[in-house]
XYZ file of C-alpha atoms in Angstrom:
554
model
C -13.833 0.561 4.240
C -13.793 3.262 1.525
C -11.762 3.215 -1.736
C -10.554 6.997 -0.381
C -9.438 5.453 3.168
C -7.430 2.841 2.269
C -5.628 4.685 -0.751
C -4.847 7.056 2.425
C -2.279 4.376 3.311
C -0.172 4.753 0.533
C 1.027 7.216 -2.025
C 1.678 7.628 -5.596
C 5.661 7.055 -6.663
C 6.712 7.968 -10.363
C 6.046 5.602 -13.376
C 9.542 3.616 -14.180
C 10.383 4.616 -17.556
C 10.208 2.021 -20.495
C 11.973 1.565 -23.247
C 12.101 3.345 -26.487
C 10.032 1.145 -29.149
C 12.953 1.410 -31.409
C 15.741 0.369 -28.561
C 16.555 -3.388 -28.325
C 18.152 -3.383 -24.712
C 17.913 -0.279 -22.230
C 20.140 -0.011 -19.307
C 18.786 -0.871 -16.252
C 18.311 2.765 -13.590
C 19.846 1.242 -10.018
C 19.227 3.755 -7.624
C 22.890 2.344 -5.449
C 22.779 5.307 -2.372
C 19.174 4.532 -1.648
C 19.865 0.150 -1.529
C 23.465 1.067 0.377
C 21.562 -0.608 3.251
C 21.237 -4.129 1.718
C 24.165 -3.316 -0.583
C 26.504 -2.878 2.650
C 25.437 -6.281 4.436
C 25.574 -8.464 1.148
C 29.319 -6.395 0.163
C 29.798 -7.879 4.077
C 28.777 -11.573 3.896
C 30.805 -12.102 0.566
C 34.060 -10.625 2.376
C 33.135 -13.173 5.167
C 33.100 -15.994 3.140
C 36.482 -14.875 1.514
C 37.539 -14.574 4.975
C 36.678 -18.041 5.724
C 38.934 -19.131 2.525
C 42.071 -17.258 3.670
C 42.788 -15.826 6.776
C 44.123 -18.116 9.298
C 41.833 -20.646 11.273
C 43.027 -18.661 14.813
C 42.120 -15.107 13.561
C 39.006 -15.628 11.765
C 36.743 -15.175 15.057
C 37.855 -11.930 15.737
C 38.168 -11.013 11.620
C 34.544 -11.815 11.426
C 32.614 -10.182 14.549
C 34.186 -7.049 14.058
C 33.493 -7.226 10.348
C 29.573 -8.062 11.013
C 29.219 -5.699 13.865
C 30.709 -2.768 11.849
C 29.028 -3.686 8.318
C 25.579 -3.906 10.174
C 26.067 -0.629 12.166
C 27.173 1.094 8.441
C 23.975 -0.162 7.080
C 21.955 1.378 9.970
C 23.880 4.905 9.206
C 22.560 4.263 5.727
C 18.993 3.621 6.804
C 19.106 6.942 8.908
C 20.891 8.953 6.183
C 17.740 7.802 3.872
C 15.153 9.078 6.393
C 17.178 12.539 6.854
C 16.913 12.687 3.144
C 12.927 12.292 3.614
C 12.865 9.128 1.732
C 10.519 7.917 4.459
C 7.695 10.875 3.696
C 7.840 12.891 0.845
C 10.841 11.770 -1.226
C 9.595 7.932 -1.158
C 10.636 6.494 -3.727
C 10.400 3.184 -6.101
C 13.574 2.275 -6.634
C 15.656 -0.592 -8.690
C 12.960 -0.619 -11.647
C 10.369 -1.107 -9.573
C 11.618 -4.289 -7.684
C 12.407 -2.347 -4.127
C 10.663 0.536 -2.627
C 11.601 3.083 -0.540
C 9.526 4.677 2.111
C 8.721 5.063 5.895
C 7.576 1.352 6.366
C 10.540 -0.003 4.928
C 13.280 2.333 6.494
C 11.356 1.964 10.000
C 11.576 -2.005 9.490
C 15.160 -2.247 7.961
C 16.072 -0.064 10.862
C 14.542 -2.413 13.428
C 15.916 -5.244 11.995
C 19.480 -3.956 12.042
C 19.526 -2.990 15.498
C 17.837 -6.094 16.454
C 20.569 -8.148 14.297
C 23.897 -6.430 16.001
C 23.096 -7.421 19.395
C 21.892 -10.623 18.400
C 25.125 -11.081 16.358
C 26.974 -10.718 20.494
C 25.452 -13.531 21.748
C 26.526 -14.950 18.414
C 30.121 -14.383 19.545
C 29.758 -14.987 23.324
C 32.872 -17.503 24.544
C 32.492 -17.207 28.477
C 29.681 -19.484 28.872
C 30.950 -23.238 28.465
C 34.009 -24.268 30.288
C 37.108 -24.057 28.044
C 37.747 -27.125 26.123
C 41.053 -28.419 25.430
C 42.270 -24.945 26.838
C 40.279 -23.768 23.759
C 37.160 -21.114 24.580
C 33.955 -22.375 22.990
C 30.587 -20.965 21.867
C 27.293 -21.880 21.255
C 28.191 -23.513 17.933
C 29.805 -26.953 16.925
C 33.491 -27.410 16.406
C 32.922 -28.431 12.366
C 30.134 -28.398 11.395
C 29.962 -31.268 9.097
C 31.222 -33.591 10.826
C 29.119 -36.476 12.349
C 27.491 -36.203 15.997
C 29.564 -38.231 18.533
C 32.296 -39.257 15.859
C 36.053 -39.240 15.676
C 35.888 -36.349 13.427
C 34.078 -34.017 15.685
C 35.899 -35.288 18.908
C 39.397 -34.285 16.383
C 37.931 -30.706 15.723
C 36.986 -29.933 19.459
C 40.510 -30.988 20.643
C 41.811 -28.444 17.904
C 40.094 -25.793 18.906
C 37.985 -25.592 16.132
C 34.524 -23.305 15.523
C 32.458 -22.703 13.352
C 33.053 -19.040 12.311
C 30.813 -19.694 9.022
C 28.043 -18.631 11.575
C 28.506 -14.450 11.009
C 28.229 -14.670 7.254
C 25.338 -17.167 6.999
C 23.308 -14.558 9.454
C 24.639 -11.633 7.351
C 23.184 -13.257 4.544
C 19.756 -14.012 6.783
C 19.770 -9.863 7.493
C 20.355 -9.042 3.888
C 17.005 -10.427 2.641
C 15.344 -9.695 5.704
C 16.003 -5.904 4.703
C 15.127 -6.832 1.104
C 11.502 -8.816 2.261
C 9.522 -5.947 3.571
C 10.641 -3.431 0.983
C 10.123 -5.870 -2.166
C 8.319 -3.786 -4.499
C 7.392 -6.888 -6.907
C 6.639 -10.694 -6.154
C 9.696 -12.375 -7.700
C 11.654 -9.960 -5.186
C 10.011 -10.983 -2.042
C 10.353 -14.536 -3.064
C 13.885 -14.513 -3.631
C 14.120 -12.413 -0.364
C 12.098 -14.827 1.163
C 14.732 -18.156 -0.074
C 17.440 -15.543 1.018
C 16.708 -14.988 4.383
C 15.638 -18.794 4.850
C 18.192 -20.938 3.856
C 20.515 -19.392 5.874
C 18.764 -20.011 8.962
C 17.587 -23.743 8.548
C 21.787 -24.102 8.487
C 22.188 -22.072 11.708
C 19.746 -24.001 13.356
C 21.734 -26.965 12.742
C 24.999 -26.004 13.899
C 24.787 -26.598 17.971
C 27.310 -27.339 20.120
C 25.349 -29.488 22.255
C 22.684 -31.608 21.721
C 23.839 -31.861 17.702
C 20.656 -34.167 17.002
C 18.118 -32.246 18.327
C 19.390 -29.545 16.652
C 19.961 -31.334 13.014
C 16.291 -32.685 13.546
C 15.039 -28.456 14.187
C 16.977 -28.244 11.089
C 15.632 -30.585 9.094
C 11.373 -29.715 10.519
C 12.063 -26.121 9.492
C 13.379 -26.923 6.327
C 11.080 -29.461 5.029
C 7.731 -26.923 6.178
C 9.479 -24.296 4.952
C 10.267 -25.385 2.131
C 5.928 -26.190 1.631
C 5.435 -22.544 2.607
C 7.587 -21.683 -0.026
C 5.574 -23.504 -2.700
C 2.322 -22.256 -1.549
C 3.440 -19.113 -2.162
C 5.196 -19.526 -5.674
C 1.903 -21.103 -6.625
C 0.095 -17.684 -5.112
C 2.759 -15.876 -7.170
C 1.840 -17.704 -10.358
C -2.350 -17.309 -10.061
C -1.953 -13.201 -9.053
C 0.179 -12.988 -12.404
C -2.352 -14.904 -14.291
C -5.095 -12.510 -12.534
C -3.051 -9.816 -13.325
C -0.663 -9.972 -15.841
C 2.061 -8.340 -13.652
C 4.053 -9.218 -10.471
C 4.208 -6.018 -9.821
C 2.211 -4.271 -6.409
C 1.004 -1.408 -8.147
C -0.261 -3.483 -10.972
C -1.680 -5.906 -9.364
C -3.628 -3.089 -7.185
C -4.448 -1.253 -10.264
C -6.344 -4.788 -11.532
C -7.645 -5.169 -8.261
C -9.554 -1.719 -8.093
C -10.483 -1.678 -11.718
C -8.321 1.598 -12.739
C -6.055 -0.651 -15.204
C -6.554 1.121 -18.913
C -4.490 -1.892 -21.175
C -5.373 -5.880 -21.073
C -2.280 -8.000 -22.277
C -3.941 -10.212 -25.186
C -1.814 -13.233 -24.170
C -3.771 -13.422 -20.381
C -7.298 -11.814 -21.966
C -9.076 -14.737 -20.828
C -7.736 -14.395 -17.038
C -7.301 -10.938 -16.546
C -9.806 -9.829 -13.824
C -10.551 -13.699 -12.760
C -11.468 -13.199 -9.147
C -11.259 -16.833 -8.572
C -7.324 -16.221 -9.521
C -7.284 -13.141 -7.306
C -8.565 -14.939 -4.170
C -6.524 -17.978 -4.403
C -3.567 -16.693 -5.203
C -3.826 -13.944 -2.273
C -5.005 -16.835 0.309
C -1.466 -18.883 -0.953
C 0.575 -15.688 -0.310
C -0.872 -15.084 2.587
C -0.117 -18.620 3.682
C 3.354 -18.533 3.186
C 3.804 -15.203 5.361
C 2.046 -16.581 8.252
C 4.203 -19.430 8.045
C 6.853 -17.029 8.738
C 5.136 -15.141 11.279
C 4.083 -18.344 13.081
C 0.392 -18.316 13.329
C -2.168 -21.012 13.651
C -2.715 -23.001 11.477
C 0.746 -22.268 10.226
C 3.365 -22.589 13.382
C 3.835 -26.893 13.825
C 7.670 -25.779 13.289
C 8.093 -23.112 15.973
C 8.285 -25.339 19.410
C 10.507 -27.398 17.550
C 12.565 -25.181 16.273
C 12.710 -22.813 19.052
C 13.873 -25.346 21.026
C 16.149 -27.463 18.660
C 18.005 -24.398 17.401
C 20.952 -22.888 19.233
C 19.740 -20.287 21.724
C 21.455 -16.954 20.292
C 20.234 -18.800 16.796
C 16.290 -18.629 18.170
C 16.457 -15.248 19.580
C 17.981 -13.778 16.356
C 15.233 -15.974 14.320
C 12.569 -15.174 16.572
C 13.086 -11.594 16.812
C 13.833 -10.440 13.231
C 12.373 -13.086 11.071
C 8.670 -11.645 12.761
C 9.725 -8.151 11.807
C 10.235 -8.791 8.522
C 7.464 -10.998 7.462
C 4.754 -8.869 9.126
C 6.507 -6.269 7.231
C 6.054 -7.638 4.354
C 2.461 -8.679 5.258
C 1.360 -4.865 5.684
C 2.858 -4.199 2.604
C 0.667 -7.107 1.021
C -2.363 -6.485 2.346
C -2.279 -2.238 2.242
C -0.810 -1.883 -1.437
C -1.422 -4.888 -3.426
C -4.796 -5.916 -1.590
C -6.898 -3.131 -0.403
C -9.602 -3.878 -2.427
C -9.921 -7.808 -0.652
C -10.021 -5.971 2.719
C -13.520 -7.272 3.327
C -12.986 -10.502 1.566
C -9.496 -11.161 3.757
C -11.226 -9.894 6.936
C -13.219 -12.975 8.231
C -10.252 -15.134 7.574
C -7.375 -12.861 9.162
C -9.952 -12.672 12.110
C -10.338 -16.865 12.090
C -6.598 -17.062 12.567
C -5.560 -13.495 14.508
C -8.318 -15.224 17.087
C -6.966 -19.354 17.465
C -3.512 -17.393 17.121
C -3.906 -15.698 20.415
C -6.446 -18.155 22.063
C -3.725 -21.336 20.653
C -0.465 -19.673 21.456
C -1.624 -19.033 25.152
C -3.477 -21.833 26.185
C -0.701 -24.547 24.469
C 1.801 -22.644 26.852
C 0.534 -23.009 30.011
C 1.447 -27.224 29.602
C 5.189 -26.483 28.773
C 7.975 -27.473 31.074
C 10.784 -26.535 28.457
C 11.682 -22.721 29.005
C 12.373 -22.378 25.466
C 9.513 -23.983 24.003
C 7.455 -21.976 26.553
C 8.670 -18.661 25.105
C 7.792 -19.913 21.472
C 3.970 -20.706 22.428
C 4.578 -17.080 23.854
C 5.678 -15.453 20.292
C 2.769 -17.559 18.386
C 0.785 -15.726 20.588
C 2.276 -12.310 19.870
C 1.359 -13.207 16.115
C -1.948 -12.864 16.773
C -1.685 -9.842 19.138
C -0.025 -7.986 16.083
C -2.288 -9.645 13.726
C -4.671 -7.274 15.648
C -3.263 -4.471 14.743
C -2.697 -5.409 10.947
C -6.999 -6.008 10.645
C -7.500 -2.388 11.811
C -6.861 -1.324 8.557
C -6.030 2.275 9.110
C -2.598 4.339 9.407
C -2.964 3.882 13.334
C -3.002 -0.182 12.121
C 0.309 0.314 10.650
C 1.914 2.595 12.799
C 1.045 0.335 16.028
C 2.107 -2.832 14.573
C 5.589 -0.785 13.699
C 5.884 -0.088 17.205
C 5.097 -3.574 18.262
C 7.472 -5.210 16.161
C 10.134 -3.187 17.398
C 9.161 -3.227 21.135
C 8.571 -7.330 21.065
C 12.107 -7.930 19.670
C 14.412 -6.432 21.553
C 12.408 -8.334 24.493
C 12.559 -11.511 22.584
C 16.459 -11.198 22.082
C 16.947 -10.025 25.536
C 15.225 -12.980 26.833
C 16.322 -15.658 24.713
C 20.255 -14.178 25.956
C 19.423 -14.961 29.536
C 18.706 -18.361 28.364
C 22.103 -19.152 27.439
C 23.360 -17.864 30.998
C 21.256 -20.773 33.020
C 23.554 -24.055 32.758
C 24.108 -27.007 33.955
C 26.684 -30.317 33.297
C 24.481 -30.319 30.265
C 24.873 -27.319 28.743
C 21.837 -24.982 28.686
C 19.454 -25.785 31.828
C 15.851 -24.934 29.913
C 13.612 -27.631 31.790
C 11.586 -25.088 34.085
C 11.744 -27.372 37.192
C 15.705 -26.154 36.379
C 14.874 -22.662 37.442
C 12.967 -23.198 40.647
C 14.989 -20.876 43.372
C 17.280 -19.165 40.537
C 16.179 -15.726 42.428
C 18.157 -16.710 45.573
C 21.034 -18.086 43.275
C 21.214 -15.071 40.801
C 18.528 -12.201 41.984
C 19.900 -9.871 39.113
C 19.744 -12.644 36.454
C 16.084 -13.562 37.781
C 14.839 -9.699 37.993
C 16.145 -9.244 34.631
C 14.228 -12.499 33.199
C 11.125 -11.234 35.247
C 11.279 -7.670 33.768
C 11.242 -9.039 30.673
C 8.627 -11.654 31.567
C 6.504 -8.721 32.377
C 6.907 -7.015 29.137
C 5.534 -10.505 27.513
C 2.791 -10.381 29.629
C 2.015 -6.682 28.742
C 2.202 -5.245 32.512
C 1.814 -1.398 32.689
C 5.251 0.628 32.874
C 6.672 -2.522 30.369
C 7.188 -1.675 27.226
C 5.057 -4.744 26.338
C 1.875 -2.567 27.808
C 2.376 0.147 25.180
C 2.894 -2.157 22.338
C -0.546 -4.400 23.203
C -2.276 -0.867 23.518
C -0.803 0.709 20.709
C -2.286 -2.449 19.011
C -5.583 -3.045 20.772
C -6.714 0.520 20.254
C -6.054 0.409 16.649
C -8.424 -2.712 16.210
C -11.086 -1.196 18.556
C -11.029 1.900 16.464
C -11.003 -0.441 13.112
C -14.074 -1.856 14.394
C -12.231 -4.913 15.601
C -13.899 -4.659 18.888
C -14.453 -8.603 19.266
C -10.761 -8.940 18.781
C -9.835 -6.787 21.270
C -11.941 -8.554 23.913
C -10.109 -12.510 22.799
C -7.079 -10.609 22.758
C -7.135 -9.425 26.380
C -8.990 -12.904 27.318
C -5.763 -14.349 25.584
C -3.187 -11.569 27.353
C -4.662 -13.187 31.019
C -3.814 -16.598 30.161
C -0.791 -15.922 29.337
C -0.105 -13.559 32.178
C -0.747 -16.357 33.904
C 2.420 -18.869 33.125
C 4.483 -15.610 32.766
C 3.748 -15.649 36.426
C 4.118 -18.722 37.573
C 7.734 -18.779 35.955
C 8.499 -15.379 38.609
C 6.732 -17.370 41.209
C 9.145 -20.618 40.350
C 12.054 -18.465 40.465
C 11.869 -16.377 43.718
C 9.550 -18.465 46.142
C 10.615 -22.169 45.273
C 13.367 -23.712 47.083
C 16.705 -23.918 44.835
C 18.047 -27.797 44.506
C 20.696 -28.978 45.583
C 22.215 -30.135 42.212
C 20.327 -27.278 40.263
C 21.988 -25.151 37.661
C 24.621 -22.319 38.044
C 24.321 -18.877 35.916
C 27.495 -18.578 34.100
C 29.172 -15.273 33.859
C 28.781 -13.600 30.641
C 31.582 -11.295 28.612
C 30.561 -7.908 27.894
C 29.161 -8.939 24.842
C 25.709 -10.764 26.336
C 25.789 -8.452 28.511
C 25.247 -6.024 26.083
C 22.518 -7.692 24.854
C 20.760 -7.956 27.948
C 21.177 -4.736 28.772
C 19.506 -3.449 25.442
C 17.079 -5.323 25.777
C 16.523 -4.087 29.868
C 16.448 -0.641 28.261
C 14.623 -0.557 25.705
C 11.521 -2.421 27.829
C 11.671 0.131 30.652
C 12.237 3.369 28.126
C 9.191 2.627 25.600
C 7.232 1.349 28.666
C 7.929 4.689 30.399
C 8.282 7.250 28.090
C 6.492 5.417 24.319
C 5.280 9.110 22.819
C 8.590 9.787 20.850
C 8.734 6.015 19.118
C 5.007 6.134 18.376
C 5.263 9.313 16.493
C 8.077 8.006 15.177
C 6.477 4.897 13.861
C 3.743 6.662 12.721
C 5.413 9.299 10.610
C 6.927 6.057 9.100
C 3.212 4.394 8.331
C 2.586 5.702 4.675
C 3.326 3.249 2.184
C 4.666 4.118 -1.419
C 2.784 2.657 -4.207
């Protein structure tokens, strides 16, 4: 690719102004209107904990939903008063000294991930699902969550009615750096986004009701790989400053290309070391795909997926994929263009046993929810796809991908939760055999979504794979187009054989009921309905849309 094409992906922001030589200290220039969308959710989570420390035990449910659905829907007003203003073309902007940008990607994204978060957050708060215990209404979470699986102590807490309303801050906290990870403007900010928006969830997944041990085990996997990931890419972090003598992404792109005029004497001797440059941007690059979930990278997602409590793993897999391929594009089209051939045979390697891995590995699964997690490893690599085309149709396809798979994801992973038996949550796929004649609308929902996965013309999951596809063909990614249909058929096929479980199989005797959901799942479900038959039908709008949003600022 030329130096002129890929410096067509991005555009020139002004210089952040240094200090005086004379001045000891200057001020540091926080831009506040244009981070009011990270600003609003973190303002949020810190009332929730205070929340937690005073109001009463019975009102703090109701105290905290409404104060996480309305903090999340003000930062989503904020995101769309930024892109009126133009900050997502011409009035991009670096903002916070450099540490956060401000452009179409990252409005698009933060957007995305909002949405994506407040109708998660209702399946957060759904109480219709489990039989009332001890005339109390329960959720998805445990009764205290420190005390011991199975002991006195947790037997006390569900008798008093206890929950575990801790759950709507800790995710508030999750959404705050997942706004903050694909706009980081600087390493040491997408790090510390990274630990934000991670710690927080290896607690949720924790925290279930049922099946406490499987859970704390999810807990525990996800935290202890994560926590690897994490140090892979601190140690990336540490070589690209050596190679560059800057954590910044401009900086490091100006080394990169050769245009940088002054060498710091104190890293003379490993400025411009490519050896520096290409591990460091292979560790980096490590830790994101951890987060996205691709092979080699994904041992935790079965696991976790399954472990984790069900809203937990739709809100996890849904956003946490937004914003790490986020901040992937952002990696690869501003700090690495000039690696794009270097990169390229190695994001092929794993975009390739992505799909192939994902698909095949989920045609043996007889655990619904482990099923759809071999589904979104696959998805990884579908997306990786379109992030190899490097081009503005790249970006602007994985933008509309990203947004298209998660409201599907969520959506699905909420008619999860409605299948139950004595047990709890009925995943085991021999479960489902008949649920068409038990629930038709519950199963036609679950197929329509099933569909979408599987990329079936008139599903929004079509327009996504050919949004992406077509990218890569024209990036002369041809041969990844061709594994990545190959891969699409495989899959197809258990997608299918789930529809054919649940309409032509006989329903057991003793097999599961669908419980009846408040209006908040429902909710959920029905966004997620929508938004899979509107972007299948009618996609031109939200592809201009993500495209207008596909120019980064540098």
């Amino acid at each position: 690719m030329s130096a002129t094409a890929v410096h067509s992906l991005w555009t020139k922001a002004g210089e952040v102004t240094t200090a005086a030589p004379g001045d000891r200290f200057t001020a540091p220039t926080i831009e506040y209107a244009q981070l009011a969308p990270v600003l609003i959710v973190v303002g949020a989570a810190v009332l929730g904990i205070l929340v937690e420390a005073f109001v009463p035990r019975r009102a703090r449910y109701t105290t905290q939903v409404f104060l996480t659905v309305v903090a999340i829907a003000a930062a989503f007003a904020a995101v769309i008063g930024l892109a009126a203003d133009g900050y997502a073309a011409k009035n991009a902007h670096i903002a916070a000294m450099g540490a956060i940008a401000v452009d179409g990607p990252a409005l698009f994204l933060q957007g995305t991930i909002l949405l994506v978060s407040v109708v998660s957050v209702f399946t957060f708060a759904e109480r219709r699902l489990d039989p009332a215990s001890h005339g109390n209404r329960v959720d998805s979470f445990a009764a205290q969550a420190g005390a011991v699986p199975g002991s006195d102590g947790e037997k006390a807490a569900v008798k008093a009615g206890f929950t575990t309303t801790e759950v709507f801050p800790l995710a508030l906290f999750s959404v705050a750096g997942m706004l903050v990870f694909p706009a980081a403007n600087d390493l040491l900010t997408l790090f510390v986004a990274l630990e934000v928006f991670s710690l927080p969830l290896y607690l949720l997944c924790a925290v279930a009701r049922r099946k406490r041990l499987m859970s704390q085990e999810a807990a525990v996997k996800y935290f202890l790989l994560g926590a690897f990931s994490s140090a892979f890419l601190l140690f990336g972090i540490a070589l690209l400053y050596g190679y560059a003598g800057t954590v910044s992404y401009a900086g490091i792109g100006d080394v990169v290309d050769g245009s940088v005029q002054q060498i710091d004497p104190a890293l003379a001797s490993t400025m411009g070391n490519d050896a520096l440059l290409l591990i460091g941007g292979a560790m980096i690059l490590m830790g994101l795909l951890f987060k996205v979930g691709a092979v080699p990278f994904h041992m935790w997602t079965p696991d976790v997926y399954q472990g984790a409590p069900t809203p937990v793993t739709g809100f996890m897999a849904a956003a946490t994929k937004v914003a790490a391929f986020g901040a992937l594009l952002r990696l690869l089209y501003v700090v690495l263009p000039g690696l794009t051939w270097d990169l390229r045979p190695v994001m092929w390697g794993v975009a390739i046993v992505t799909m192939l891995g994902g698909a095949i590995v989920a045609i043996t699964q007889t655990d619904i929810k482990r099923l759809l997690a071999y589904s979104s490893i696959a998805h990884a690599g579908f997306i990786l796809a379109g992030v190899i085309a490097a081009s503005p149709e790249g970006i602007s396809s994985v933008l509309f991908y990203l947004a298209v798979y998660s409201f599907v994801t969520v959506g699905a992973f909420a008619v999860v939760t409605l299948v139950r038996d004595a047990g709890g949550e009925a995943t085991h796929l021999s479960k489902w055999a008949g649920l068409g004649r038990r629930s038709p609308l519950t199963a036609a929902v679950f197929a329509v979504f099933l569909l979408s996965f599987a990329g079936i013309p008139l599903t929004s999951g079509f327009s996504g794979k050919f949004a992406v596809f077509k990218a890569a063909a024209d990036g002369g990614a041809s041969g990844l187009v061709v594994v990545g249909v190959i891969s699409s058929a495989i899959a197809a096929f258990f997608y299918i054989r789930v529809i054919v479980l649940m309409f032509f199989s006989e329903p057991q005797a003793d097999g599961p009921t669908v419980a009846v959901p408040s209006p908040l799942t429902m909710t959920t479900i029905a966004v997620g309905v929508a938004v899979t038959l509107v972007l299948g039908l009618a996609p031109q709008y939200f592809l201009d849309l993500a495209s207008q949003a596909g120019v980064f600022v540098r």
